Short mmCIF file of C-alpha atoms and ligand atoms in Angstrom, two decimals:
data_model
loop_
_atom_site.label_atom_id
_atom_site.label_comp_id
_atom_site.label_asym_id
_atom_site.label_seq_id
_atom_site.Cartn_x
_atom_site.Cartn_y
_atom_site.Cartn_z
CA UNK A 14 142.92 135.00 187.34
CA UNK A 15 139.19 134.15 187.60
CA UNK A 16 138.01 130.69 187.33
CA UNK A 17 135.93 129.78 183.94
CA UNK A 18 132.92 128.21 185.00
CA UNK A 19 131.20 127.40 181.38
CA UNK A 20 132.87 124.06 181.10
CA UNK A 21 131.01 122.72 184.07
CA UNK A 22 127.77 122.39 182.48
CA UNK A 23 129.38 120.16 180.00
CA UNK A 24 129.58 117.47 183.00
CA UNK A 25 125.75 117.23 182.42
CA UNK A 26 125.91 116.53 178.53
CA UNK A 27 126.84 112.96 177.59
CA UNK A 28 125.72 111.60 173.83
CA UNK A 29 126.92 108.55 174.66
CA UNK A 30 124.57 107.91 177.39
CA UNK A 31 121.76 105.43 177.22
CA UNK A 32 118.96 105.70 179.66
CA UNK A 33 117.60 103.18 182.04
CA UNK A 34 114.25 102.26 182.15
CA UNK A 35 113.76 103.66 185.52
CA UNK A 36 114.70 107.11 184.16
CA UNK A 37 112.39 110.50 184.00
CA UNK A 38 112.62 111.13 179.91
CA UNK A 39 112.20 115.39 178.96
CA UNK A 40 112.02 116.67 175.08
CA UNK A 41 112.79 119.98 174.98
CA UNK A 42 112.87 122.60 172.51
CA UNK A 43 115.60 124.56 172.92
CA UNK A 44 116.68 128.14 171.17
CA UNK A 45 120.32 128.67 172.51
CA UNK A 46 121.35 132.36 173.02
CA UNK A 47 123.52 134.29 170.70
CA UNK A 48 126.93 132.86 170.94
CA UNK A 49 125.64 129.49 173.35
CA UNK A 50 126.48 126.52 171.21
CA UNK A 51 123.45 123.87 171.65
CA UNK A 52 125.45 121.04 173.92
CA UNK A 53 125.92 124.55 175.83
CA UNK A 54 122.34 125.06 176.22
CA UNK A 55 121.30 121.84 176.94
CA UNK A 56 124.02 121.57 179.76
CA UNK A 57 122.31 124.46 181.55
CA UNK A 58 119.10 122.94 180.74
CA UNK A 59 120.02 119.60 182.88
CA UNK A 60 122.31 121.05 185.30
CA UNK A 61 119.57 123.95 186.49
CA UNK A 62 116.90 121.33 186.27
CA UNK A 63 118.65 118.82 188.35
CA UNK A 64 121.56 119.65 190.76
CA UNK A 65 123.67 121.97 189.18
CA UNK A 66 124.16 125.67 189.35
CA UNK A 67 127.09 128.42 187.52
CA UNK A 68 130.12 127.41 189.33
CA UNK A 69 132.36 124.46 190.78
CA UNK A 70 131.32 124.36 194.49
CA UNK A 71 133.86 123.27 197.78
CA UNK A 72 131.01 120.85 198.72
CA UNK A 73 130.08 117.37 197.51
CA UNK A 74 127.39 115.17 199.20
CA UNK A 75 126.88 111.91 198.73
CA UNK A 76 123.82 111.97 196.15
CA UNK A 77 125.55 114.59 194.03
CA UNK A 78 126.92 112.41 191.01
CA UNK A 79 123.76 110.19 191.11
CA UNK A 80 121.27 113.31 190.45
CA UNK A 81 122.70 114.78 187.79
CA UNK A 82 120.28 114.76 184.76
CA UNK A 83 122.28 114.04 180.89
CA UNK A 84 121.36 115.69 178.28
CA UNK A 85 121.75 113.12 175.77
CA UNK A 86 120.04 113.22 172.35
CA UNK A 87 120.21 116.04 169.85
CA UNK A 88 118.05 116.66 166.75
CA UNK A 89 118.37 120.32 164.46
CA UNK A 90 115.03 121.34 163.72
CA UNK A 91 116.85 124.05 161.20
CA UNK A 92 115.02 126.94 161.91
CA UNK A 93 117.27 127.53 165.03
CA UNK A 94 116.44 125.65 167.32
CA UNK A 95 116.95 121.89 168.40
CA UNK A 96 114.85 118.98 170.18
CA UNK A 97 116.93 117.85 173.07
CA UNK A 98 116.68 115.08 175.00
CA UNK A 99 117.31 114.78 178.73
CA UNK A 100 116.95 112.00 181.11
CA UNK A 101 116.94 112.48 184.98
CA UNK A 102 117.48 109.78 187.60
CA UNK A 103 113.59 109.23 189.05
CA UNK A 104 114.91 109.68 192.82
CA UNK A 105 115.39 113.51 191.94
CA UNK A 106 111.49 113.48 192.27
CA UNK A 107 109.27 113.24 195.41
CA UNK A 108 106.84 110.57 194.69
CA UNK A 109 103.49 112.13 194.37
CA UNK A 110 103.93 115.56 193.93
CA UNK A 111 103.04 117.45 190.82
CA UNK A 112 104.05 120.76 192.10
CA UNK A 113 107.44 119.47 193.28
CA UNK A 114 107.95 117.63 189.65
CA UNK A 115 107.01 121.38 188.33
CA UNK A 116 109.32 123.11 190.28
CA UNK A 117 112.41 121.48 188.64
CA UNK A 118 111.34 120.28 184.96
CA UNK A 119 109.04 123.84 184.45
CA UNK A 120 111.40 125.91 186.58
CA UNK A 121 114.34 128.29 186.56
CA UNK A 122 115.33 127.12 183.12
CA UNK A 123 112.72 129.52 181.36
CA UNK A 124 114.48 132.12 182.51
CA UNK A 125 118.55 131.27 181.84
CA UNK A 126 120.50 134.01 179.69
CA UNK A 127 121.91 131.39 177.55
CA UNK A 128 118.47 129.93 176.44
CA UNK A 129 116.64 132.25 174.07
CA UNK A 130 113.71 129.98 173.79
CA UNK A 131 112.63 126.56 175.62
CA UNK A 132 109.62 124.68 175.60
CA UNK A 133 108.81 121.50 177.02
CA UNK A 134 107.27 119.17 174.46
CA UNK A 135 106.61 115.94 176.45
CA UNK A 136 107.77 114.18 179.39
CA UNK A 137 107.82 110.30 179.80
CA UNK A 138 107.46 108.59 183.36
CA UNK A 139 108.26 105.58 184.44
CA UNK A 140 106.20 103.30 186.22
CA UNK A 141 107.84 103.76 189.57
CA UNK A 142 106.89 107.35 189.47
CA UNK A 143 103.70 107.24 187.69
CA UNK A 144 102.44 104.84 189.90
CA UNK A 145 102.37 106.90 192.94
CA UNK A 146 99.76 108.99 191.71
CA UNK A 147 96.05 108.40 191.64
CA UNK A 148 95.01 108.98 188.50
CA UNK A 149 91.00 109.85 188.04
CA UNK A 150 88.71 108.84 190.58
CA UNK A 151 85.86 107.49 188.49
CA UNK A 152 87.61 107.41 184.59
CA UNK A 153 85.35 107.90 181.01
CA UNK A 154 83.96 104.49 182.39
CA UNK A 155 82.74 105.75 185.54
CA UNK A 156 81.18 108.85 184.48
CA UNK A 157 79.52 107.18 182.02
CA UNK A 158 78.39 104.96 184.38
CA UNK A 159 77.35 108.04 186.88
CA UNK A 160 75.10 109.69 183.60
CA UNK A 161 73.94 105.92 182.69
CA UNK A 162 75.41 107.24 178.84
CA UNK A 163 76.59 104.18 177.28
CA UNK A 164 77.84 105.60 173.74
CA UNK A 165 77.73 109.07 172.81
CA UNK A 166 79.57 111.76 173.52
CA UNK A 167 78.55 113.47 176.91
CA UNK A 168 76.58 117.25 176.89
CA UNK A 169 77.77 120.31 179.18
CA UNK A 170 76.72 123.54 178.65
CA UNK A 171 77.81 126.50 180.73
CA UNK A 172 74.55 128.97 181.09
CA UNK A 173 75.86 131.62 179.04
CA UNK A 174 76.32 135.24 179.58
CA UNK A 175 79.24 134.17 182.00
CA UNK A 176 78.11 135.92 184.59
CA UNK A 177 75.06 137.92 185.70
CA UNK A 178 72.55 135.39 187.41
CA UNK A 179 70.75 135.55 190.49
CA UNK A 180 70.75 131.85 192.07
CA UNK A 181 67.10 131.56 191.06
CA UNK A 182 67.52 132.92 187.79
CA UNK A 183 70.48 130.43 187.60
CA UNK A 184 68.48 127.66 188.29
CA UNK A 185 65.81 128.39 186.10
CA UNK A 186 67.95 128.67 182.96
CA UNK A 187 69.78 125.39 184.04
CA UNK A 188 66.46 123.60 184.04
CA UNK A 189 65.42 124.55 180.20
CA UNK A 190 68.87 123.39 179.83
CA UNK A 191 68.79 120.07 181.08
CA UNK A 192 64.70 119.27 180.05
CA UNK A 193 66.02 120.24 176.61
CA UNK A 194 68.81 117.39 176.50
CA UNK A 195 71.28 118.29 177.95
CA UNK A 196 73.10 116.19 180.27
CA UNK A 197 75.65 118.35 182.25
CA UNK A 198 74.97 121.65 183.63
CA UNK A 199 78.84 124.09 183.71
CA UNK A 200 79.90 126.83 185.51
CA UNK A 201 82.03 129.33 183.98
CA UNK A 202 85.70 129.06 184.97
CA UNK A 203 85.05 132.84 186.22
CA UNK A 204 82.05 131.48 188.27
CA UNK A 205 83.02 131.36 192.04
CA UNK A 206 80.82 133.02 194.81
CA UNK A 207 80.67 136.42 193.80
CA UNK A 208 78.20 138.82 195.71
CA UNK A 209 75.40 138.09 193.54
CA UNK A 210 75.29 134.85 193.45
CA UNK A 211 76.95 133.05 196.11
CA UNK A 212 78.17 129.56 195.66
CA UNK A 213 75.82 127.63 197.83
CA UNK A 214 72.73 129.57 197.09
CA UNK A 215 73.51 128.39 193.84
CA UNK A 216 74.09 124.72 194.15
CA UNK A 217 70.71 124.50 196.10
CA UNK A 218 69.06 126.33 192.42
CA UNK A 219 70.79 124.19 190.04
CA UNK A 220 70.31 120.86 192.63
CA UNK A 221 66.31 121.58 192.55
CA UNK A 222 66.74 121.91 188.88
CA UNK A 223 68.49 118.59 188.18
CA UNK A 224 65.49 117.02 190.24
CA UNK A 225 63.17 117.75 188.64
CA UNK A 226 65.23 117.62 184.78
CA UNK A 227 65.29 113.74 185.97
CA UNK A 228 62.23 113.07 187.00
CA UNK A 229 60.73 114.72 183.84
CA UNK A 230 63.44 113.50 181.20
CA UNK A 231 64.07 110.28 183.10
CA UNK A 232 67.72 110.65 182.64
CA UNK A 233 70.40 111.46 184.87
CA UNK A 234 71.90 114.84 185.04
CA UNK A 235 74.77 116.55 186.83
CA UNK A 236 76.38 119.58 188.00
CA UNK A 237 80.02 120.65 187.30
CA UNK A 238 80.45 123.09 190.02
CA UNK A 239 83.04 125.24 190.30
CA UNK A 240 85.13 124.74 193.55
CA UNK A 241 87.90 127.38 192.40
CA UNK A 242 88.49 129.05 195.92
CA UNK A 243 91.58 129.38 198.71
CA UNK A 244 92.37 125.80 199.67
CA UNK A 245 89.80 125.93 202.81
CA UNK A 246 86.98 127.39 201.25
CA UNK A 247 87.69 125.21 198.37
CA UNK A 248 87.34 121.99 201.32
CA UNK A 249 83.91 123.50 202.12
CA UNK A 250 82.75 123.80 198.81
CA UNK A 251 83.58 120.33 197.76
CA UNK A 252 81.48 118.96 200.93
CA UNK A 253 78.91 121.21 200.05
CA UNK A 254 78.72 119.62 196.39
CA UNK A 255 78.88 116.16 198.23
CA UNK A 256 76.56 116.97 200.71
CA UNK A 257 74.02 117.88 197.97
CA UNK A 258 74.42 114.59 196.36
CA UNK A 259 76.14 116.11 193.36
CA UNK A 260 78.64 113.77 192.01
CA UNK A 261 81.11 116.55 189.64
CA UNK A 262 82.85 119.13 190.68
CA UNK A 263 85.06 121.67 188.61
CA UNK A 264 88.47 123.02 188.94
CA UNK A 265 90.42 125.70 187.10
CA UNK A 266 93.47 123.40 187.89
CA UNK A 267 96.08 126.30 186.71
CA UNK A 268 94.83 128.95 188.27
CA UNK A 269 94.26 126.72 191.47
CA UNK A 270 97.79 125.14 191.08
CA UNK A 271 98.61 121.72 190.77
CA UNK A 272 98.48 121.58 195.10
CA UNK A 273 94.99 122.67 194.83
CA UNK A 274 94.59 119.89 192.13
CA UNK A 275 96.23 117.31 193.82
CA UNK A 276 94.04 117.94 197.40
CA UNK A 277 90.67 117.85 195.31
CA UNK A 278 91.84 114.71 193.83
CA UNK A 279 91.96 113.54 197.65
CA UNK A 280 88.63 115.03 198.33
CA UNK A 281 87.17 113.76 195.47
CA UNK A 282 88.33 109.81 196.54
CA UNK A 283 86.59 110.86 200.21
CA UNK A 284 83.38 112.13 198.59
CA UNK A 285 83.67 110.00 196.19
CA UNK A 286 83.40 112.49 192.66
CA UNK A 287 84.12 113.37 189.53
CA UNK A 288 86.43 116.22 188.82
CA UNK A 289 86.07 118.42 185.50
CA UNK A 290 89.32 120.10 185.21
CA UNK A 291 89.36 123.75 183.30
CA UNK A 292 92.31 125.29 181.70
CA UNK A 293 92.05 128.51 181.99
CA UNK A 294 95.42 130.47 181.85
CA UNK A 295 97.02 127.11 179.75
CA UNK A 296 97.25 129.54 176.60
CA UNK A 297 99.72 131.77 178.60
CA UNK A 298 102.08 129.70 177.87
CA UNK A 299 101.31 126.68 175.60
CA UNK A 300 100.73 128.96 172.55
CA UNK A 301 104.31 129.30 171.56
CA UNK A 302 105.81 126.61 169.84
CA UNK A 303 109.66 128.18 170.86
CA UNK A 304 108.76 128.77 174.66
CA UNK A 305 106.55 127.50 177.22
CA UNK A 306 105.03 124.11 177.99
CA UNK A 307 102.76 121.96 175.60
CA UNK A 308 99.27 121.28 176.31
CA UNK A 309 99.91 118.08 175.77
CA UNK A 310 102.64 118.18 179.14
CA UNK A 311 99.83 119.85 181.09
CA UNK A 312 97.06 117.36 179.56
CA UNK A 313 99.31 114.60 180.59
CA UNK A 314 100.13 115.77 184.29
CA UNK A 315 96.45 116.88 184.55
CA UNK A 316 95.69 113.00 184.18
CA UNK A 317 98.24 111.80 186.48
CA UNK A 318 96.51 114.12 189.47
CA UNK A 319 93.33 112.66 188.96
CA UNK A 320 90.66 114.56 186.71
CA UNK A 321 88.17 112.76 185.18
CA UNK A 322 87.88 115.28 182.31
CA UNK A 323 89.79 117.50 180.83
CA UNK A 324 89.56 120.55 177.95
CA UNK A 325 91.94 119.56 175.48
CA UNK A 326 91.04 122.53 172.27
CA UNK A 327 88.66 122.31 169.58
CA UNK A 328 89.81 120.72 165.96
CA UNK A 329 89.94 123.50 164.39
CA UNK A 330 85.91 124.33 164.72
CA UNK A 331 85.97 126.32 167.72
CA UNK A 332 86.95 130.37 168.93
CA UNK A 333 90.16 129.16 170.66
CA UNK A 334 93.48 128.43 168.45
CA UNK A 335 93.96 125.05 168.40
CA UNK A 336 95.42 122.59 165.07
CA UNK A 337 93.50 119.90 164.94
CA UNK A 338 96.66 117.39 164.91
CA UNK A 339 97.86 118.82 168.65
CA UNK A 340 94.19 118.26 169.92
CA UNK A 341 94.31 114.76 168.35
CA UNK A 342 97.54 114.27 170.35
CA UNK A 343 95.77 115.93 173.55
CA UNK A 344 93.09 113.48 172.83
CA UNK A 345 94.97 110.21 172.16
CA UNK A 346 97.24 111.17 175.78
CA UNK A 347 94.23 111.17 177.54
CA UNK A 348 92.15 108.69 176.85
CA UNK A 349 94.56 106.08 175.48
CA UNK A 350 96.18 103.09 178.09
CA UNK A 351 99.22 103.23 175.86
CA UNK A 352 100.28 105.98 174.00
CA UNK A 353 102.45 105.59 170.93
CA UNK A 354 103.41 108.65 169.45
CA UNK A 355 102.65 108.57 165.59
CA UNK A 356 105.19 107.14 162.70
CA UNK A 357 108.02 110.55 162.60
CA UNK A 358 106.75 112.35 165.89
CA UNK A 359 109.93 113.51 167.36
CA UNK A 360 108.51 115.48 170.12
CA UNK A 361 106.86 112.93 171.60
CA UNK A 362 107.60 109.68 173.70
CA UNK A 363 105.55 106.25 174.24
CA UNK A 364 103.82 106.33 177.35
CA UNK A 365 101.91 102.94 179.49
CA UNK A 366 99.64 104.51 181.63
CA UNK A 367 99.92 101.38 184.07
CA UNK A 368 97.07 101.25 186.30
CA UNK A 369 95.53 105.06 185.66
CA UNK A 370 92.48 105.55 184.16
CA UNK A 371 91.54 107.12 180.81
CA UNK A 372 89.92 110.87 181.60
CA UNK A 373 87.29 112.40 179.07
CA UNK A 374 89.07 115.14 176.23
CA UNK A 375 86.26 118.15 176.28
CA UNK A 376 86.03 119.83 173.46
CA UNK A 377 84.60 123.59 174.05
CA UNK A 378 84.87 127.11 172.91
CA UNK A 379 82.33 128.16 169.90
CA UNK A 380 80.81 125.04 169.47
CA UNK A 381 77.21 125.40 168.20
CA UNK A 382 75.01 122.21 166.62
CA UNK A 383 76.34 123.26 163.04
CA UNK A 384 80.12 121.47 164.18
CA UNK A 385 79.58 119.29 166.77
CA UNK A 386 79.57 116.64 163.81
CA UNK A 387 82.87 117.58 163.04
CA UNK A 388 84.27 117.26 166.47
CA UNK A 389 82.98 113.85 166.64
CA UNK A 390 84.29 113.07 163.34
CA UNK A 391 88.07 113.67 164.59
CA UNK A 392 87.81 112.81 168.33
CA UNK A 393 85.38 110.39 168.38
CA UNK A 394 82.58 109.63 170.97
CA UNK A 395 84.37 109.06 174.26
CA UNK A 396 84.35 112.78 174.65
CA UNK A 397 82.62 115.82 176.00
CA UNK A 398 81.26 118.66 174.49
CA UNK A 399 81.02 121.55 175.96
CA UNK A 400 78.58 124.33 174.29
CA UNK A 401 77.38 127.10 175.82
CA UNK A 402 76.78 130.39 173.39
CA UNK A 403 75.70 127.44 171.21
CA UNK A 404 72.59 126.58 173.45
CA UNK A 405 71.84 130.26 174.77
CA UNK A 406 72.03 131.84 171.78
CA UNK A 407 69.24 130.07 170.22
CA UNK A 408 66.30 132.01 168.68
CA UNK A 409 63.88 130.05 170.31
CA UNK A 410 65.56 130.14 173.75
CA UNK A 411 67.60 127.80 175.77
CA UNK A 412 65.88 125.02 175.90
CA UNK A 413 65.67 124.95 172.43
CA UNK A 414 69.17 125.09 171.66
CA UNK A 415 69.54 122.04 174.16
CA UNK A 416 67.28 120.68 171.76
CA UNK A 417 68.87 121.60 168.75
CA UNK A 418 72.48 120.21 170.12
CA UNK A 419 71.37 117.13 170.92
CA UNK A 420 69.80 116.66 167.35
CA UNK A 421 72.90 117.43 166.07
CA UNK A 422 74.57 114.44 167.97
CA UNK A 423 71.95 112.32 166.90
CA UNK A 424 72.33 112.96 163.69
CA UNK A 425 76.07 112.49 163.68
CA UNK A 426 75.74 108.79 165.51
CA UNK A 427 73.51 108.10 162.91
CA UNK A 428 75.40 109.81 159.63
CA UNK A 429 72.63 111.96 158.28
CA UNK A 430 73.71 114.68 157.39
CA UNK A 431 72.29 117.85 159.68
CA UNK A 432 70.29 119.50 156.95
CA UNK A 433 68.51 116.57 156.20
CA UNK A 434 68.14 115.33 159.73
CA UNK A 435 66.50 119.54 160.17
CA UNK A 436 64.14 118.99 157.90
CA UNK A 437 62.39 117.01 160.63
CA UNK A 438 63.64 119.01 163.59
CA UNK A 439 62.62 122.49 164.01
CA UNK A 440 65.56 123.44 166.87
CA UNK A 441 68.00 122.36 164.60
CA UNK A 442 66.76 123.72 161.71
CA UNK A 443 66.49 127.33 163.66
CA UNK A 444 70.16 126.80 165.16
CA UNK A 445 71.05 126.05 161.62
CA UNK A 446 69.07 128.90 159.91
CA UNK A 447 71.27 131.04 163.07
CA UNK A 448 74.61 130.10 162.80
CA UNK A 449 74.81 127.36 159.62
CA UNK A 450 78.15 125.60 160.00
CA UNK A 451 80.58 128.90 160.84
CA UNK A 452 83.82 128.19 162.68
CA UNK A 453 83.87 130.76 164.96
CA UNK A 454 86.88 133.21 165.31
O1 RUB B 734 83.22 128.83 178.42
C1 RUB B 734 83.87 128.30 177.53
C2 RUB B 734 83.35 128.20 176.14
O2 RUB B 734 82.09 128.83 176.05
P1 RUB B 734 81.33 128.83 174.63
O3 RUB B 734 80.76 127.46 174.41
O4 RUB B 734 80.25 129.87 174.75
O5 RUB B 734 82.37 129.23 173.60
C3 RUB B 734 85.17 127.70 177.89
O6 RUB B 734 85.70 128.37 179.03
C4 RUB B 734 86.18 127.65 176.79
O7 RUB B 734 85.85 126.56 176.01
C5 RUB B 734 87.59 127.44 177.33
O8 RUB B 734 88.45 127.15 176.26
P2 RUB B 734 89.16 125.70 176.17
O9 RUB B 734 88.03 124.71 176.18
O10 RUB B 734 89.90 125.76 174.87
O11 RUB B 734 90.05 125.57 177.35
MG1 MG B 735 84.33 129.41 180.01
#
């Protein structure tokens, strides 16, 4: 007669256990299979994630009993599926090492029979663990310092179409940019070296441009060049950036992995720069509230590897999907020391940030000068807007809609009201007269 093997994932369910405080802390939302009861569920959950697998086994080392995770909290949601809490022992974890972290926590358990849907909601780390990583290099303080912007909320704008320039022509746009206020030129997250315009040609372009954006605005400007390549090239491109006396680079940080991440971080400590961290590919799997990982997860890990910024959703303004209470919540993990979830939030956990530095929420994706006021009204100052169709697409031209965006921002740290503040600014009035206030879909 065959063994049954079910029962041993029960070994990893205990909802009697209480947690230490040097523990690893997952919520996850869990949608048991057909027929899989929840304590089921969850005991694949922890067992898969940890050190178990389907059957008994004739082996037992030594570190066996001590890595087994517990699932140990339940709550019913009522629609099917459940909150579950699991806590792991922290020496399951190489310190350090995001990817290694992802490989158990955002593994194989997406993919067991008996789960119909999983998503993990938050993660909390103790200090022990956080500790070991670096956190941002220079922090909302030291980019502020970097731009010499003491107050208001920081201005990138990718030179819209996405693609298309020549270097030169790329420089030339990225000087009416920055002449017409704003403060950080962005490449797309598509932007690499492509044939046309090859990644160093174009950091010379945009580097002439910045020099002479300062010397005629008499502010600081800067660069957020994309360094998106194979790990070497990716080495080059961040000397390159250094070696032009840039201080920002950019990094789709999923599509790079969180290796690639993690490396730039290093390079960025040697060089001594700012990384803007993209997001592109996030919404392949942070969309579903049943399955995937939250933003928030990936906003959180994001900030233990060490960007300095990161795009955290629009609220409720821009093209992308995005409720403004989650990008409040990718906001507040981001930027705040200590995070305290709000009064009811079950699907979040406190989190001291110990010794890492807050990192800059950017707020991007069909932003235009008729709702930047809005964005500052819900996420405050210490952030970074990113507009791009909303500066190119200006009637009067680029540097006009640079212009009219930073109007918009001065009206909002001032409270007038745009339409009155237009009646004595003519970019704002034609961005206005363009677009008015429409949310984008
Ligand atoms: O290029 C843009 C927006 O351009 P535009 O200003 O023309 O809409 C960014 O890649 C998106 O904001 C990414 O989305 P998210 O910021 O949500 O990750
Ligand atoms: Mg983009």
């Amino acid at each position: 007669m065959h063994e049954h093997f079910d029962s041993i994932y029960l070994e990893f369910v205990d909802e009697s256990y209480k947690p230490g405080k040097d523990e690893v802390i997952a919520v996850f939302r869990v949608t048991p299979a057909q027929g899989i009861s929840i304590k089921d569920a969850a005991g694949r959950i922890a067992a898969e994630s940890s050190v178990g697998t389907w059957t008994t086994l004739s082996v037992k080392p030594s570190w066996f009993e001590k890595l087994k995770a517990k699932a140990y909290r339940f709550h019913d949601l009522g629609d099917g599926s459940w909150l579950v809490w699991v806590a792991y022992p922290v020496e399951l974890f190489e310190e350090g090492s995001i990817p290694n972290f992802a490989s158990s926590i955002l593994g194989n358990i997406f993919g067991m029979k008996a789960i119909a849907g999983l998503r993990v909601e938050d993660v909390y780390f103790p200090p022990s663990y956080l500790e070991t990583f670096p956190g941002p290099n220079k922090g909302i303080q030291g980019v502020r310092e970097i731009l010499g912007i003491k107050d208001r909320p920081i201005l990138a704008t990718v030179p819209k179409p996405k693609l298309g320039y020549t270097p030169e022509e790329y420089g030339r746009v990225a000087y009416e940019i920055l002449i017409g206020g704003i403060d950080l030129v962005k490449d797309d997250e598509n932007f690499a070296s492509q044939p046309f315009c090859r990644f160093e040609a174009r950091l010379k372009e945009v580097m002439k441009a910045i020099d002479r954006a300062e010397k005629e605005t008499g502010e600081r400007k800067g660069y957020l060049a994309n360094v998106t390549a194979p790990i070497r090239e990716m080495e080059k491109r961040i000397k390159l950036v250094a070696d032009y006396g840039n201080k920002f680079i950019m990094i789709d940080f999923l599509t790079a992995g969180w290796a690639a991440l993690q490396h730039a971080r290093e390079l960025a400590e040697e060089y001594d720069l700012a990384i803007h961290g993209h997001r592109a590919f996030h919404a392949a799997f942070t969309r579903n509230p049943k399955h995937g990982v939250s933003m928030f997860l990936v906003a959180k890990l994001a900030r233990m590897a060490g960007v300095d910024h990161v795009h955290v959703g629009t609220p409720g303004v821009g093209k992308m999907d995005a409720k403004t209470r989650e990008v409040l919540e990718h906001t507040r993990i981001v930027r705040e020391q200590y995070y305290r979830p709000k009064e009811g939030d079950l699907f979040h956990l406190e989190q001291p940030w110990s010794n890492i530095k807050p990192v800059f929420p950017v707020a991007s994706g069909g932003l235009h000068p008729g709702t930047l006021p809005e964005v500052i009204r819900v996420m405050g100052k210490d952030i970074i807007m990113q507009v791009g169709g909303g500066v190119l697409g200006h009637p009067d031209g680029p540097e006009a809609g640079a212009r009219a965006v930073r109007q918009a921002v001065e009206a909002a740290m001032k409270g007038i009201s745009l339409d009155e503040y237009a009646r004595e600014h003519r970019e704002l009035a034609r961005a206005l007269e363009k677009w008015g206030y429409v949310r984008p879909v």
